[in-house]
Amino acid sequence: TGSAYDKIVGMDSQDVELALIEPGSPEDSYLYRKLIGDHLDVGGVGAIMPSNGVPLSDEEIALVEEWILQGAQQ
């Protein structure tokens, strides 16, 4: 069955031709695109994440971006 990490890293997004998380490449990671709000530019759907309507701060988004840049390690 795998861990939650295994289920999201490298997994194709159901919405677009991007991986949900592409280690080393935030711009190719659909999750990152949903967080910054430009997911519609790559054919995505729905609202910005998180879905509760309160966007992450710039600092929180920068942490996700850096994690992806560094290889999205567990």
N, CA, C and O atoms as a Maestro MAE file, in Angstrom:
{
 s_m_m2io_version
 :::
 2.0.0
}

f_m_ct {
 s_m_title
 :::
 protein
 m_atom[296] {
  # First column is atom index #
  i_m_mmod_type
  r_m_x_coord
  r_m_y_coord
  r_m_z_coord
  i_m_residue_number
  s_m_chain_name
  s_m_pdb_residue_name
  s_m_pdb_atom_name
  i_m_atomic_number
  :::
  1 25 0.816 -1.197 0.000 1 A "THR " " N  " 7
  2 3 0.000 0.000 0.000 1 A "THR " " CA " 6
  3 2 0.860 1.261 0.000 1 A "THR " " C  " 6
  4 15 0.494 2.235 -0.659 1 A "THR " " O  " 8
  5 25 1.971 1.285 0.699 2 A "GLY " " N  " 7
  6 3 2.877 2.422 0.689 2 A "GLY " " CA " 6
  7 2 2.456 3.534 1.631 2 A "GLY " " C  " 6
  8 15 1.319 3.590 2.100 2 A "GLY " " O  " 8
  9 25 3.401 4.410 1.890 3 A "SER " " N  " 7
  10 3 3.151 5.536 2.779 3 A "SER " " CA " 6
  11 2 2.472 6.677 2.025 3 A "SER " " C  " 6
  12 15 2.387 6.659 0.797 3 A "SER " " O  " 8
  13 25 1.995 7.661 2.770 4 A "ALA " " N  " 7
  14 3 1.414 8.857 2.139 4 A "ALA " " CA " 6
  15 2 2.455 9.518 1.250 4 A "ALA " " C  " 6
  16 15 2.137 9.987 0.157 4 A "ALA " " O  " 8
  17 25 3.697 9.556 1.715 5 A "TYR " " N  " 7
  18 3 4.790 10.127 0.920 5 A "TYR " " CA " 6
  19 2 4.900 9.413 -0.422 5 A "TYR " " C  " 6
  20 15 4.963 10.059 -1.468 5 A "TYR " " O  " 8
  21 25 4.923 8.093 -0.397 6 A "ASP " " N  " 7
  22 3 5.041 7.307 -1.629 6 A "ASP " " CA " 6
  23 2 3.868 7.544 -2.566 6 A "ASP " " C  " 6
  24 15 4.014 7.457 -3.785 6 A "ASP " " O  " 8
  25 25 2.720 7.838 -2.006 7 A "LYS " " N  " 7
  26 3 1.525 8.034 -2.820 7 A "LYS " " CA " 6
  27 2 1.508 9.382 -3.523 7 A "LYS " " C  " 6
  28 15 0.815 9.533 -4.530 7 A "LYS " " O  " 8
  29 25 2.259 10.382 -3.017 8 A "ILE " " N  " 7
  30 3 2.184 11.693 -3.651 8 A "ILE " " CA " 6
  31 2 3.418 12.078 -4.448 8 A "ILE " " C  " 6
  32 15 3.290 12.767 -5.460 8 A "ILE " " O  " 8
  33 25 4.605 11.662 -4.035 9 A "VAL " " N  " 7
  34 3 5.810 12.078 -4.743 9 A "VAL " " CA " 6
  35 2 5.942 11.293 -6.042 9 A "VAL " " C  " 6
  36 15 6.031 10.066 -6.049 9 A "VAL " " O  " 8
  37 25 5.950 12.043 -7.139 10 A "GLY " " N  " 7
  38 3 6.066 11.444 -8.460 10 A "GLY " " CA " 6
  39 2 4.757 10.961 -9.041 10 A "GLY " " C  " 6
  40 15 4.709 10.577 -10.209 10 A "GLY " " O  " 8
  41 25 3.683 10.970 -8.247 11 A "MET " " N  " 7
  42 3 2.380 10.533 -8.732 11 A "MET " " CA " 6
  43 2 1.834 11.549 -9.729 11 A "MET " " C  " 6
  44 15 1.946 12.755 -9.511 11 A "MET " " O  " 8
  45 25 1.251 11.074 -10.809 12 A "ASP " " N  " 7
  46 3 0.634 11.969 -11.776 12 A "ASP " " CA " 6
  47 2 -0.602 12.604 -11.170 12 A "ASP " " C  " 6
  48 15 -1.380 11.948 -10.477 12 A "ASP " " O  " 8
  49 25 -0.771 13.891 -11.443 13 A "SER " " N  " 7
  50 3 -1.978 14.576 -11.016 13 A "SER " " CA " 6
  51 2 -3.130 14.133 -11.893 13 A "SER " " C  " 6
  52 15 -2.941 13.886 -13.084 13 A "SER " " O  " 8
  53 25 -4.300 14.030 -11.335 14 A "GLN " " N  " 7
  54 3 -5.474 13.652 -12.118 14 A "GLN " " CA " 6
  55 2 -5.927 14.790 -13.011 14 A "GLN " " C  " 6
  56 15 -6.660 14.563 -13.974 14 A "GLN " " O  " 8
  57 25 -5.504 16.013 -12.712 15 A "ASP " " N  " 7
  58 3 -5.979 17.178 -13.430 15 A "ASP " " CA " 6
  59 2 -5.138 17.544 -14.650 15 A "ASP " " C  " 6
  60 15 -5.687 18.006 -15.651 15 A "ASP " " O  " 8
  61 25 -3.834 17.351 -14.595 16 A "VAL " " N  " 7
  62 3 -2.926 17.802 -15.654 16 A "VAL " " CA " 6
  63 2 -1.833 16.774 -15.890 16 A "VAL " " C  " 6
  64 15 -1.753 15.752 -15.208 16 A "VAL " " O  " 8
  65 25 -1.005 17.066 -16.862 17 A "GLU " " N  " 7
  66 3 0.104 16.178 -17.208 17 A "GLU " " CA " 6
  67 2 1.350 16.465 -16.367 17 A "GLU " " C  " 6
  68 15 2.472 16.309 -16.849 17 A "GLU " " O  " 8
  69 25 1.163 16.875 -15.144 18 A "LEU " " N  " 7
  70 3 2.277 17.112 -14.234 18 A "LEU " " CA " 6
  71 2 2.228 16.090 -13.110 18 A "LEU " " C  " 6
  72 15 1.167 15.576 -12.756 18 A "LEU " " O  " 8
  73 25 3.403 15.807 -12.559 19 A "ALA " " N  " 7
  74 3 3.438 14.992 -11.345 19 A "ALA " " CA " 6
  75 2 2.862 15.818 -10.208 19 A "ALA " " C  " 6
  76 15 2.970 17.044 -10.213 19 A "ALA " " O  " 8
  77 25 2.265 15.169 -9.254 20 A "LEU " " N  " 7
  78 3 1.773 15.878 -8.087 20 A "LEU " " CA " 6
  79 2 2.937 16.599 -7.418 20 A "LEU " " C  " 6
  80 15 2.838 17.781 -7.087 20 A "LEU " " O  " 8
  81 25 4.042 15.877 -7.222 21 A "ILE " " N  " 7
  82 3 5.296 16.473 -6.756 21 A "ILE " " CA " 6
  83 2 6.415 15.901 -7.603 21 A "ILE " " C  " 6
  84 15 6.604 14.686 -7.651 21 A "ILE " " O  " 8
  85 25 7.159 16.771 -8.273 22 A "GLU " " N  " 7
  86 3 8.312 16.371 -9.079 22 A "GLU " " CA " 6
  87 2 9.565 16.815 -8.332 22 A "GLU " " C  " 6
  88 15 9.918 17.994 -8.367 22 A "GLU " " O  " 8
  89 25 10.246 15.881 -7.652 23 A "PRO " " N  " 7
  90 3 11.425 16.255 -6.879 23 A "PRO " " CA " 6
  91 2 12.418 17.065 -7.703 23 A "PRO " " C  " 6
  92 15 12.781 16.683 -8.815 23 A "PRO " " O  " 8
  93 25 12.853 18.200 -7.133 24 A "GLY " " N  " 7
  94 3 13.820 19.065 -7.794 24 A "GLY " " CA " 6
  95 2 13.210 20.124 -8.689 24 A "GLY " " C  " 6
  96 15 13.929 20.985 -9.195 24 A "GLY " " O  " 8
  97 25 11.894 20.085 -8.901 25 A "SER " " N  " 7
  98 3 11.282 20.991 -9.869 25 A "SER " " CA " 6
  99 2 9.907 21.488 -9.405 25 A "SER " " C  " 6
  100 15 8.888 20.889 -9.749 25 A "SER " " O  " 8
  101 25 9.870 22.567 -8.634 26 A "PRO " " N  " 7
  102 3 8.580 23.096 -8.197 26 A "PRO " " CA " 6
  103 2 7.652 23.456 -9.360 26 A "PRO " " C  " 6
  104 15 6.446 23.223 -9.282 26 A "PRO " " O  " 8
  105 25 8.203 24.021 -10.434 27 A "GLU " " N  " 7
  106 3 7.373 24.429 -11.561 27 A "GLU " " CA " 6
  107 2 6.731 23.249 -12.282 27 A "GLU " " C  " 6
  108 15 5.762 23.430 -13.020 27 A "GLU " " O  " 8
  109 25 7.251 22.055 -12.080 28 A "ASP " " N  " 7
  110 3 6.669 20.846 -12.661 28 A "ASP " " CA " 6
  111 2 5.878 20.037 -11.630 28 A "ASP " " C  " 6
  112 15 5.503 18.893 -11.886 28 A "ASP " " O  " 8
  113 25 5.629 20.639 -10.467 29 A "SER " " N  " 7
  114 3 4.906 19.992 -9.376 29 A "SER " " CA " 6
  115 2 3.526 20.625 -9.238 29 A "SER " " C  " 6
  116 15 3.404 21.798 -8.886 29 A "SER " " O  " 8
  117 25 2.488 19.837 -9.519 30 A "TYR " " N  " 7
  118 3 1.135 20.369 -9.493 30 A "TYR " " CA " 6
  119 2 0.753 20.874 -8.102 30 A "TYR " " C  " 6
  120 15 0.069 21.891 -7.990 30 A "TYR " " O  " 8
  121 25 1.172 20.200 -7.062 31 A "LEU " " N  " 7
  122 3 0.872 20.657 -5.707 31 A "LEU " " CA " 6
  123 2 1.393 22.073 -5.497 31 A "LEU " " C  " 6
  124 15 0.669 22.923 -4.980 31 A "LEU " " O  " 8
  125 25 2.625 22.336 -5.885 32 A "TYR " " N  " 7
  126 3 3.207 23.672 -5.739 32 A "TYR " " CA " 6
  127 2 2.400 24.687 -6.545 32 A "TYR " " C  " 6
  128 15 2.123 25.786 -6.064 32 A "TYR " " O  " 8
  129 25 2.023 24.319 -7.767 33 A "ARG " " N  " 7
  130 3 1.226 25.213 -8.615 33 A "ARG " " CA " 6
  131 2 -0.109 25.541 -7.954 33 A "ARG " " C  " 6
  132 15 -0.581 26.675 -8.044 33 A "ARG " " O  " 8
  133 25 -0.725 24.554 -7.289 34 A "LYS " " N  " 7
  134 3 -1.980 24.801 -6.577 34 A "LYS " " CA " 6
  135 2 -1.759 25.740 -5.388 34 A "LYS " " C  " 6
  136 15 -2.624 26.558 -5.075 34 A "LYS " " O  " 8
  137 25 -0.622 25.628 -4.735 35 A "LEU " " N  " 7
  138 3 -0.331 26.487 -3.589 35 A "LEU " " CA " 6
  139 2 -0.110 27.939 -3.997 35 A "LEU " " C  " 6
  140 15 -0.528 28.855 -3.288 35 A "LEU " " O  " 8
  141 25 0.552 28.153 -5.147 36 A "ILE " " N  " 7
  142 3 0.827 29.531 -5.567 36 A "ILE " " CA " 6
  143 2 -0.296 30.108 -6.418 36 A "ILE " " C  " 6
  144 15 -0.314 31.305 -6.704 36 A "ILE " " O  " 8
  145 25 -1.235 29.252 -6.824 37 A "GLY " " N  " 7
  146 3 -2.417 29.734 -7.517 37 A "GLY " " CA " 6
  147 2 -2.302 29.875 -9.015 37 A "GLY " " C  " 6
  148 15 -3.148 30.528 -9.625 37 A "GLY " " O  " 8
  149 25 -1.281 29.285 -9.645 38 A "ASP " " N  " 7
  150 3 -1.207 29.349 -11.105 38 A "ASP " " CA " 6
  151 2 -1.485 28.005 -11.772 38 A "ASP " " C  " 6
  152 15 -1.089 27.775 -12.914 38 A "ASP " " O  " 8
  153 25 -2.163 27.128 -11.052 39 A "HIS " " N  " 7
  154 3 -2.498 25.799 -11.569 39 A "HIS " " CA " 6
  155 2 -3.395 25.860 -12.801 39 A "HIS " " C  " 6
  156 15 -3.355 24.953 -13.632 39 A "HIS " " O  " 8
  157 25 -4.198 26.907 -12.935 40 A "LEU " " N  " 7
  158 3 -5.062 27.036 -14.113 40 A "LEU " " CA " 6
  159 2 -4.232 27.273 -15.375 40 A "LEU " " C  " 6
  160 15 -4.656 26.928 -16.479 40 A "LEU " " O  " 8
  161 25 -3.044 27.866 -15.203 41 A "ASP " " N  " 7
  162 3 -2.157 28.130 -16.339 41 A "ASP " " CA " 6
  163 2 -1.624 26.849 -16.982 41 A "ASP " " C  " 6
  164 15 -1.197 26.863 -18.136 41 A "ASP " " O  " 8
  165 25 -1.650 25.750 -16.239 42 A "VAL " " N  " 7
  166 3 -1.157 24.475 -16.761 42 A "VAL " " CA " 6
  167 2 -2.297 23.480 -16.970 42 A "VAL " " C  " 6
  168 15 -2.081 22.271 -17.051 42 A "VAL " " O  " 8
  169 25 -3.512 24.014 -17.055 43 A "GLY " " N  " 7
  170 3 -4.664 23.163 -17.326 43 A "GLY " " CA " 6
  171 2 -5.323 22.564 -16.107 43 A "GLY " " C  " 6
  172 15 -6.178 21.688 -16.233 43 A "GLY " " O  " 8
  173 25 -4.942 23.020 -14.928 44 A "GLY " " N  " 7
  174 3 -5.528 22.512 -13.706 44 A "GLY " " CA " 6
  175 2 -6.938 23.021 -13.500 44 A "GLY " " C  " 6
  176 15 -7.444 23.845 -14.263 44 A "GLY " " O  " 8
  177 25 -7.553 22.516 -12.463 45 A "VAL " " N  " 7
  178 3 -8.934 22.887 -12.137 45 A "VAL " " CA " 6
  179 2 -9.043 23.197 -10.654 45 A "VAL " " C  " 6
  180 15 -8.132 22.922 -9.874 45 A "VAL " " O  " 8
  181 25 -10.174 23.774 -10.283 46 A "GLY " " N  " 7
  182 3 -10.463 24.004 -8.881 46 A "GLY " " CA " 6
  183 2 -9.804 25.251 -8.341 46 A "GLY " " C  " 6
  184 15 -9.227 26.053 -9.076 46 A "GLY " " O  " 8
  185 25 -9.910 25.389 -7.034 47 A "ALA " " N  " 7
  186 3 -9.424 26.570 -6.338 47 A "ALA " " CA " 6
  187 2 -7.999 26.362 -5.845 47 A "ALA " " C  " 6
  188 15 -7.464 25.254 -5.860 47 A "ALA " " O  " 8
  189 25 -7.416 27.451 -5.416 48 A "ILE " " N  " 7
  190 3 -6.094 27.422 -4.810 48 A "ILE " " CA " 6
  191 2 -6.129 26.519 -3.567 48 A "ILE " " C  " 6
  192 15 -7.177 26.353 -2.943 48 A "ILE " " O  " 8
  193 25 -4.998 25.949 -3.223 49 A "MET " " N  " 7
  194 3 -4.902 25.147 -2.005 49 A "MET " " CA " 6
  195 2 -4.304 26.003 -0.901 49 A "MET " " C  " 6
  196 15 -3.561 26.938 -1.197 49 A "MET " " O  " 8
  197 25 -4.594 25.725 0.334 50 A "PRO " " N  " 7
  198 3 -5.487 24.685 0.828 50 A "PRO " " CA " 6
  199 2 -6.951 25.033 0.593 50 A "PRO " " C  " 6
  200 15 -7.314 26.196 0.415 50 A "PRO " " O  " 8
  201 25 -7.758 24.023 0.597 51 A "SER " " N  " 7
  202 3 -9.158 24.184 0.223 51 A "SER " " CA " 6
  203 2 -9.996 24.912 1.269 51 A "SER " " C  " 6
  204 15 -11.149 25.249 1.001 51 A "SER " " O  " 8
  205 25 -9.444 25.160 2.446 52 A "ASN " " N  " 7
  206 3 -10.209 25.879 3.471 52 A "ASN " " CA " 6
  207 2 -10.281 27.376 3.192 52 A "ASN " " C  " 6
  208 15 -10.897 28.124 3.951 52 A "ASN " " O  " 8
  209 25 -9.647 27.814 2.095 53 A "GLY " " N  " 7
  210 3 -9.739 29.202 1.684 53 A "GLY " " CA " 6
  211 2 -8.715 30.134 2.288 53 A "GLY " " C  " 6
  212 15 -8.665 31.306 1.916 53 A "GLY " " O  " 8
  213 25 -7.891 29.653 3.213 54 A "VAL " " N  " 7
  214 3 -6.848 30.469 3.819 54 A "VAL " " CA " 6
  215 2 -5.525 30.104 3.154 54 A "VAL " " C  " 6
  216 15 -4.945 29.064 3.468 54 A "VAL " " O  " 8
  217 25 -5.038 30.945 2.237 55 A "PRO " " N  " 7
  218 3 -3.784 30.611 1.545 55 A "PRO " " CA " 6
  219 2 -2.612 30.514 2.517 55 A "PRO " " C  " 6
  220 15 -2.607 31.144 3.575 55 A "PRO " " O  " 8
  221 25 -1.641 29.725 2.141 56 A "LEU " " N  " 7
  222 3 -0.417 29.658 2.940 56 A "LEU " " CA " 6
  223 2 0.312 30.990 2.825 56 A "LEU " " C  " 6
  224 15 0.152 31.721 1.847 56 A "LEU " " O  " 8
  225 25 1.109 31.289 3.833 57 A "SER " " N  " 7
  226 3 1.920 32.508 3.798 57 A "SER " " CA " 6
  227 2 3.052 32.323 2.777 57 A "SER " " C  " 6
  228 15 3.363 31.204 2.368 57 A "SER " " O  " 8
  229 25 3.651 33.436 2.382 58 A "ASP " " N  " 7
  230 3 4.799 33.367 1.466 58 A "ASP " " CA " 6
  231 2 5.914 32.515 2.058 58 A "ASP " " C  " 6
  232 15 6.594 31.784 1.339 58 A "ASP " " O  " 8
  233 25 6.100 32.613 3.371 59 A "GLU " " N  " 7
  234 3 7.150 31.836 4.033 59 A "GLU " " CA " 6
  235 2 6.843 30.345 3.979 59 A "GLU " " C  " 6
  236 15 7.744 29.539 3.746 59 A "GLU " " O  " 8
  237 25 5.585 29.967 4.191 60 A "GLU " " N  " 7
  238 3 5.205 28.555 4.128 60 A "GLU " " CA " 6
  239 2 5.360 28.008 2.711 60 A "GLU " " C  " 6
  240 15 5.834 26.888 2.520 60 A "GLU " " O  " 8
  241 25 4.962 28.798 1.727 61 A "ILE " " N  " 7
  242 3 5.123 28.374 0.333 61 A "ILE " " CA " 6
  243 2 6.600 28.241 -0.009 61 A "ILE " " C  " 6
  244 15 6.991 27.319 -0.725 61 A "ILE " " O  " 8
  245 25 7.418 29.148 0.494 62 A "ALA " " N  " 7
  246 3 8.863 29.065 0.257 62 A "ALA " " CA " 6
  247 2 9.454 27.788 0.853 62 A "ALA " " C  " 6
  248 15 10.371 27.205 0.273 62 A "ALA " " O  " 8
  249 25 8.943 27.350 1.997 63 A "LEU " " N  " 7
  250 3 9.412 26.094 2.595 63 A "LEU " " CA " 6
  251 2 9.070 24.896 1.706 63 A "LEU " " C  " 6
  252 15 9.898 24.006 1.514 63 A "LEU " " O  " 8
  253 25 7.853 24.877 1.167 64 A "VAL " " N  " 7
  254 3 7.453 23.791 0.263 64 A "VAL " " CA " 6
  255 2 8.321 23.828 -0.988 64 A "VAL " " C  " 6
  256 15 8.801 22.793 -1.448 64 A "VAL " " O  " 8
  257 25 8.519 25.020 -1.534 65 A "GLU " " N  " 7
  258 3 9.354 25.163 -2.734 65 A "GLU " " CA " 6
  259 2 10.768 24.646 -2.475 65 A "GLU " " C  " 6
  260 15 11.320 23.902 -3.286 65 A "GLU " " O  " 8
  261 25 11.344 25.037 -1.354 66 A "GLU " " N  " 7
  262 3 12.701 24.600 -1.030 66 A "GLU " " CA " 6
  263 2 12.763 23.084 -0.835 66 A "GLU " " C  " 6
  264 15 13.718 22.440 -1.270 66 A "GLU " " O  " 8
  265 25 11.754 22.518 -0.187 67 A "TRP " " N  " 7
  266 3 11.702 21.063 0.006 67 A "TRP " " CA " 6
  267 2 11.689 20.348 -1.351 67 A "TRP " " C  " 6
  268 15 12.399 19.361 -1.544 67 A "TRP " " O  " 8
  269 25 10.886 20.845 -2.274 68 A "ILE " " N  " 7
  270 3 10.828 20.234 -3.611 68 A "ILE " " CA " 6
  271 2 12.171 20.415 -4.316 68 A "ILE " " C  " 6
  272 15 12.685 19.467 -4.911 68 A "ILE " " O  " 8
  273 25 12.750 21.628 -4.258 69 A "LEU " " N  " 7
  274 3 14.056 21.883 -4.892 69 A "LEU " " CA " 6
  275 2 15.130 20.952 -4.377 69 A "LEU " " C  " 6
  276 15 16.005 20.530 -5.133 69 A "LEU " " O  " 8
  277 25 15.072 20.629 -3.094 70 A "GLN " " N  " 7
  278 3 16.080 19.761 -2.479 70 A "GLN " " CA " 6
  279 2 15.790 18.274 -2.692 70 A "GLN " " C  " 6
  280 15 16.466 17.421 -2.116 70 A "GLN " " O  " 8
  281 25 14.797 17.965 -3.509 71 A "GLY " " N  " 7
  282 3 14.537 16.573 -3.849 71 A "GLY " " CA " 6
  283 2 13.333 15.956 -3.189 71 A "GLY " " C  " 6
  284 15 13.089 14.762 -3.363 71 A "GLY " " O  " 8
  285 25 12.558 16.735 -2.426 72 A "ALA " " N  " 7
  286 3 11.325 16.252 -1.799 72 A "ALA " " CA " 6
  287 2 11.561 14.967 -1.009 72 A "ALA " " C  " 6
  288 15 10.836 13.983 -1.154 72 A "ALA " " O  " 8
  289 25 12.587 15.005 -0.178 73 A "GLN " " N  " 7
  290 3 12.922 13.826 0.631 73 A "GLN " " CA " 6
  291 2 11.971 13.675 1.809 73 A "GLN " " C  " 6
  292 15 11.399 14.652 2.294 73 A "GLN " " O  " 8
  293 25 11.811 12.438 2.261 74 A "GLN " " N  " 7
  294 3 10.967 12.137 3.419 74 A "GLN " " CA " 6
  295 2 11.533 12.721 4.670 74 A "GLN " " C  " 6
  296 15 10.951 12.564 5.743 74 A "GLN " " O  " 8
  :::
 }
 m_bond[295] {
  # First column is bond index #
  i_m_from
  i_m_to
  i_m_order
  :::
  1 1 2 1
  2 2 3 1
  3 3 4 2
  4 3 5 1
  5 5 6 1
  6 6 7 1
  7 7 8 2
  8 7 9 1
  9 9 10 1
  10 10 11 1
  11 11 12 2
  12 11 13 1
  13 13 14 1
  14 14 15 1
  15 15 16 2
  16 15 17 1
  17 17 18 1
  18 18 19 1
  19 19 20 2
  20 19 21 1
  21 21 22 1
  22 22 23 1
  23 23 24 2
  24 23 25 1
  25 25 26 1
  26 26 27 1
  27 27 28 2
  28 27 29 1
  29 29 30 1
  30 30 31 1
  31 31 32 2
  32 31 33 1
  33 33 34 1
  34 34 35 1
  35 35 36 2
  36 35 37 1
  37 37 38 1
  38 38 39 1
  39 39 40 2
  40 39 41 1
  41 41 42 1
  42 42 43 1
  43 43 44 2
  44 43 45 1
  45 45 46 1
  46 46 47 1
  47 47 48 2
  48 47 49 1
  49 49 50 1
  50 50 51 1
  51 51 52 2
  52 51 53 1
  53 53 54 1
  54 54 55 1
  55 55 56 2
  56 55 57 1
  57 57 58 1
  58 58 59 1
  59 59 60 2
  60 59 61 1
  61 61 62 1
  62 62 63 1
  63 63 64 2
  64 63 65 1
  65 65 66 1
  66 66 67 1
  67 67 68 2
  68 67 69 1
  69 69 70 1
  70 70 71 1
  71 71 72 2
  72 71 73 1
  73 73 74 1
  74 74 75 1
  75 75 76 2
  76 75 77 1
  77 77 78 1
  78 78 79 1
  79 79 80 2
  80 79 81 1
  81 81 82 1
  82 82 83 1
  83 83 84 2
  84 83 85 1
  85 85 86 1
  86 86 87 1
  87 87 88 2
  88 87 89 1
  89 89 90 1
  90 90 91 1
  91 91 92 2
  92 91 93 1
  93 93 94 1
  94 94 95 1
  95 95 96 2
  96 95 97 1
  97 97 98 1
  98 98 99 1
  99 99 100 2
  100 99 101 1
  101 101 102 1
  102 102 103 1
  103 103 104 2
  104 103 105 1
  105 105 106 1
  106 106 107 1
  107 107 108 2
  108 107 109 1
  109 109 110 1
  110 110 111 1
  111 111 112 2
  112 111 113 1
  113 113 114 1
  114 114 115 1
  115 115 116 2
  116 115 117 1
  117 117 118 1
  118 118 119 1
  119 119 120 2
  120 119 121 1
  121 121 122 1
  122 122 123 1
  123 123 124 2
  124 123 125 1
  125 125 126 1
  126 126 127 1
  127 127 128 2
  128 127 129 1
  129 129 130 1
  130 130 131 1
  131 131 132 2
  132 131 133 1
  133 133 134 1
  134 134 135 1
  135 135 136 2
  136 135 137 1
  137 137 138 1
  138 138 139 1
  139 139 140 2
  140 139 141 1
  141 141 142 1
  142 142 143 1
  143 143 144 2
  144 143 145 1
  145 145 146 1
  146 146 147 1
  147 147 148 2
  148 147 149 1
  149 149 150 1
  150 150 151 1
  151 151 152 2
  152 151 153 1
  153 153 154 1
  154 154 155 1
  155 155 156 2
  156 155 157 1
  157 157 158 1
  158 158 159 1
  159 159 160 2
  160 159 161 1
  161 161 162 1
  162 162 163 1
  163 163 164 2
  164 163 165 1
  165 165 166 1
  166 166 167 1
  167 167 168 2
  168 167 169 1
  169 169 170 1
  170 170 171 1
  171 171 172 2
  172 171 173 1
  173 173 174 1
  174 174 175 1
  175 175 176 2
  176 175 177 1
  177 177 178 1
  178 178 179 1
  179 179 180 2
  180 179 181 1
  181 181 182 1
  182 182 183 1
  183 183 184 2
  184 183 185 1
  185 185 186 1
  186 186 187 1
  187 187 188 2
  188 187 189 1
  189 189 190 1
  190 190 191 1
  191 191 192 2
  192 191 193 1
  193 193 194 1
  194 194 195 1
  195 195 196 2
  196 195 197 1
  197 197 198 1
  198 198 199 1
  199 199 200 2
  200 199 201 1
  201 201 202 1
  202 202 203 1
  203 203 204 2
  204 203 205 1
  205 205 206 1
  206 206 207 1
  207 207 208 2
  208 207 209 1
  209 209 210 1
  210 210 211 1
  211 211 212 2
  212 211 213 1
  213 213 214 1
  214 214 215 1
  215 215 216 2
  216 215 217 1
  217 217 218 1
  218 218 219 1
  219 219 220 2
  220 219 221 1
  221 221 222 1
  222 222 223 1
  223 223 224 2
  224 223 225 1
  225 225 226 1
  226 226 227 1
  227 227 228 2
  228 227 229 1
  229 229 230 1
  230 230 231 1
  231 231 232 2
  232 231 233 1
  233 233 234 1
  234 234 235 1
  235 235 236 2
  236 235 237 1
  237 237 238 1
  238 238 239 1
  239 239 240 2
  240 239 241 1
  241 241 242 1
  242 242 243 1
  243 243 244 2
  244 243 245 1
  245 245 246 1
  246 246 247 1
  247 247 248 2
  248 247 249 1
  249 249 250 1
  250 250 251 1
  251 251 252 2
  252 251 253 1
  253 253 254 1
  254 254 255 1
  255 255 256 2
  256 255 257 1
  257 257 258 1
  258 258 259 1
  259 259 260 2
  260 259 261 1
  261 261 262 1
  262 262 263 1
  263 263 264 2
  264 263 265 1
  265 265 266 1
  266 266 267 1
  267 267 268 2
  268 267 269 1
  269 269 270 1
  270 270 271 1
  271 271 272 2
  272 271 273 1
  273 273 274 1
  274 274 275 1
  275 275 276 2
  276 275 277 1
  277 277 278 1
  278 278 279 1
  279 279 280 2
  280 279 281 1
  281 281 282 1
  282 282 283 1
  283 283 284 2
  284 283 285 1
  285 285 286 1
  286 286 287 1
  287 287 288 2
  288 287 289 1
  289 289 290 1
  290 290 291 1
  291 291 292 2
  292 291 293 1
  293 293 294 1
  294 294 295 1
  295 295 296 2
  :::
 }
}
